[in-house]
Coordinates of C-alpha atoms in Angstrom, one line a residue:
M1 CA -7.0 1.4 19.7
P2 CA -4.8 1.9 16.6
F3 CA -7.3 4.4 15.1
P4 CA -6.7 7.2 17.7
L5 CA -2.9 6.6 17.6
I6 CA -2.8 6.9 13.8
K7 CA -4.8 10.2 14.0
L8 CA -2.5 11.4 16.7
G9 CA 0.5 10.5 14.5
Y10 CA -1.0 12.4 11.5
L11 CA -1.6 15.5 13.7
A12 CA 2.0 15.3 15.0
I13 CA 3.4 15.2 11.5
K14 CA 1.2 18.1 10.5
Q15 CA 2.3 20.2 13.5
L16 CA 6.0 19.3 13.0
S17 CA 6.0 20.1 9.3
K18 CA 5.3 23.8 9.9
P19 CA 8.3 24.5 12.2
L20 CA 10.4 22.3 9.9
A21 CA 9.4 24.4 6.9
K22 CA 10.2 27.6 8.9
A23 CA 13.6 26.2 9.8
I24 CA 14.4 25.3 6.2
K25 CA 13.3 28.7 5.1
E26 CA 15.6 30.5 7.6
K27 CA 18.5 28.2 6.7
A28 CA 18.0 28.8 3.0
K29 CA 17.9 32.5 3.5
T30 CA 21.2 32.6 5.3
T31 CA 23.2 30.0 3.2
P32 CA 24.7 31.7 0.1
F33 CA 24.7 28.5 -2.0
L34 CA 21.0 27.7 -1.2
R35 CA 20.1 31.4 -1.6
N36 CA 21.8 31.8 -5.0
R37 CA 21.4 28.4 -6.6
I38 CA 18.2 27.0 -5.1
L39 CA 16.0 29.9 -4.0
L40 CA 16.5 32.7 -6.5
P41 CA 16.1 30.9 -9.9
P42 CA 12.6 29.4 -9.1
A43 CA 11.5 32.7 -7.5
Q44 CA 12.4 34.7 -10.6
L45 CA 10.8 32.1 -12.9
Y46 CA 7.6 32.2 -10.8
H47 CA 7.6 36.0 -10.9
R48 CA 8.1 36.0 -14.7
F49 CA 5.3 33.5 -15.3
E50 CA 2.9 35.2 -12.9
T51 CA 3.5 38.7 -14.5
E52 CA 3.1 37.3 -18.0
I53 CA -0.2 35.6 -17.1
K54 CA -1.5 38.6 -15.3
M55 CA -0.8 40.8 -18.3
R56 CA -2.5 38.4 -20.7
L57 CA -5.5 38.2 -18.5
L58 CA -5.8 42.0 -18.3
G59 CA -5.5 42.2 -22.1
L60 CA -2.3 44.1 -22.1
G61 CA -0.6 41.8 -24.6
N62 CA 2.6 39.9 -24.5
I63 CA 5.6 41.2 -22.5
S64 CA 9.0 40.8 -24.0
Q65 CA 10.9 41.4 -20.8
V66 CA 9.9 41.2 -17.2
K67 CA 11.9 43.2 -14.6
P68 CA 13.4 40.7 -12.1
L69 CA 12.4 40.9 -8.5
P70 CA 14.8 42.5 -6.0
E71 CA 17.0 39.9 -4.3
E72 CA 15.4 40.2 -0.9
V73 CA 11.9 39.9 -2.2
A74 CA 12.8 37.0 -4.4
V75 CA 14.5 35.2 -1.5
E76 CA 11.4 35.8 0.7
L77 CA 9.1 34.5 -2.1
A78 CA 11.3 31.4 -2.7
A79 CA 11.5 30.7 1.0
D80 CA 7.7 30.9 1.3
M81 CA 7.4 28.6 -1.8
L82 CA 9.9 26.2 -0.2
G83 CA 8.0 26.2 3.1
E84 CA 4.7 25.4 1.3
A85 CA 6.4 22.7 -0.7
V86 CA 7.6 21.1 2.5
I87 CA 4.2 21.2 4.1
F88 CA 2.6 19.9 0.9
G89 CA 5.2 17.1 0.7
M90 CA 4.5 16.0 4.3
A91 CA 0.8 16.1 3.7
S92 CA 1.3 14.0 0.5
L93 CA 3.4 11.5 2.2
T94 CA 0.9 11.2 5.0
L95 CA -1.9 10.7 2.5
L96 CA 0.2 8.1 0.6
F97 CA 1.0 6.2 3.9
E98 CA -2.7 6.2 4.8
Y99 CA -3.7 4.9 1.4
K100 CA -1.1 2.1 1.5
R101 CA -2.2 1.2 5.1
Q102 CA -5.9 1.0 4.0
Q103 CA -4.9 -1.0 0.9
R104 CA -3.0 -3.6 3.1
K105 CA -6.0 -3.7 5.5
D106 CA -8.4 -4.4 2.5
L107 CA -6.1 -7.1 1.1
K108 CA -5.9 -8.8 4.5
K109 CA -9.7 -8.7 4.8
E110 CA -10.1 -10.1 1.2
D111 CA -7.6 -12.9 2.0
V112 CA -9.7 -13.9 5.1
Q113 CA -12.9 -13.9 2.9
N114 CA -11.1 -16.0 0.3
Q115 CA -9.9 -18.5 2.9
R116 CA -13.4 -18.8 4.2
L117 CA -14.8 -19.3 0.7
L118 CA -12.2 -22.0 0.0
G119 CA -13.2 -23.7 3.2
L120 CA -16.9 -23.6 2.3
E121 CA -16.1 -24.9 -1.2
K122 CA -14.1 -27.8 0.3
Q123 CA -17.0 -28.6 2.7
V124 CA -19.4 -28.6 -0.3
T125 CA -17.1 -30.9 -2.2
E126 CA -16.8 -33.3 0.7
L127 CA -20.5 -33.4 1.3
T128 CA -21.1 -34.0 -2.4
L129 CA -18.7 -36.9 -2.3
E130 CA -20.4 -38.3 0.8
I131 CA -23.9 -38.0 -0.9
D132 CA -22.6 -39.8 -3.9
E133 CA -21.1 -42.5 -1.7
Q134 CA -24.3 -42.9 0.2
S135 CA -26.4 -43.0 -3.0
T136 CA -24.1 -45.8 -4.3
R137 CA -24.6 -47.7 -1.0
L138 CA -28.4 -47.2 -1.2
R139 CA -28.4 -48.6 -4.8
E140 CA -26.4 -51.6 -3.7
I141 CA -28.8 -52.2 -0.7
C142 CA -31.8 -52.0 -3.1
K143 CA -30.2 -54.5 -5.5
I144 CA -29.6 -56.9 -2.6
L145 CA -33.1 -56.4 -1.3
G146 CA -34.6 -56.9 -4.7
R147 CA -32.6 -60.1 -5.2
E148 CA -33.8 -61.4 -1.8
K149 CA -37.3 -60.4 -2.6
L150 CA -37.6 -58.3 0.5
L151 CA -39.0 -55.3 -1.3
Q152 CA -42.7 -55.1 -2.0
K153 CA -43.8 -54.5 -5.5
D154 CA -44.9 -50.9 -5.0
Q155 CA -41.6 -49.9 -3.3
T156 CA -38.8 -48.2 -5.2
C157 CA -35.1 -47.9 -4.6
S158 CA -35.0 -44.1 -4.6
E159 CA -34.7 -44.2 -0.9
L160 CA -34.4 -46.8 1.8
P161 CA -37.8 -48.4 2.4
Q162 CA -39.4 -48.1 5.8
T163 CA -40.6 -51.7 5.9
L164 CA -39.2 -54.9 4.4
V165 CA -41.3 -58.1 4.0
D166 CA -39.7 -61.5 3.9
S167 CA -41.6 -63.3 1.1
H168 CA -41.0 -66.8 2.5
S169 CA -41.9 -66.3 6.1
K170 CA -44.2 -63.2 5.6
T171 CA -42.3 -61.4 8.4
I172 CA -42.4 -57.6 8.3
L173 CA -39.2 -55.9 9.2
L174 CA -39.1 -52.1 10.2
V175 CA -36.1 -50.2 9.0
Q176 CA -34.8 -47.5 11.3
K177 CA -33.0 -44.5 9.9

């Protein structure tokens, strides 16, 4: 369920960024401070760089002075640049948010796997200790059986014997596992 909601949220951000960019453009065009201090300098700088690059690419050499754009054209260019910057910024933030969300999801998944691995390692350690304990018990039983002469000569103590023979009474005992 979260997947479609996230996609819907991204679509909403994308759709809202265009009217927001348009509103910022209109506000910047009508406010003298924004117009003269924020919009015009980047627009004239962009125009100068663009003209110089075009002239170099066309092989016309270096230009010492570029005629500035008329104020209305510069304001329109700057407003378009500002609008594109707002849309790009919103898209970048959305992408960053998605990256962080995926990163948290991967970390959570890795934590679950690490916990599972730790649990398995703990089980292996416990089983190893239990095997060691049982091996010790088996050796002790074999020593006792050997002392009591209940083991036959061909039997070893590597595992519990299936039959035990009492040497005095010659009684055969079956060992159940």
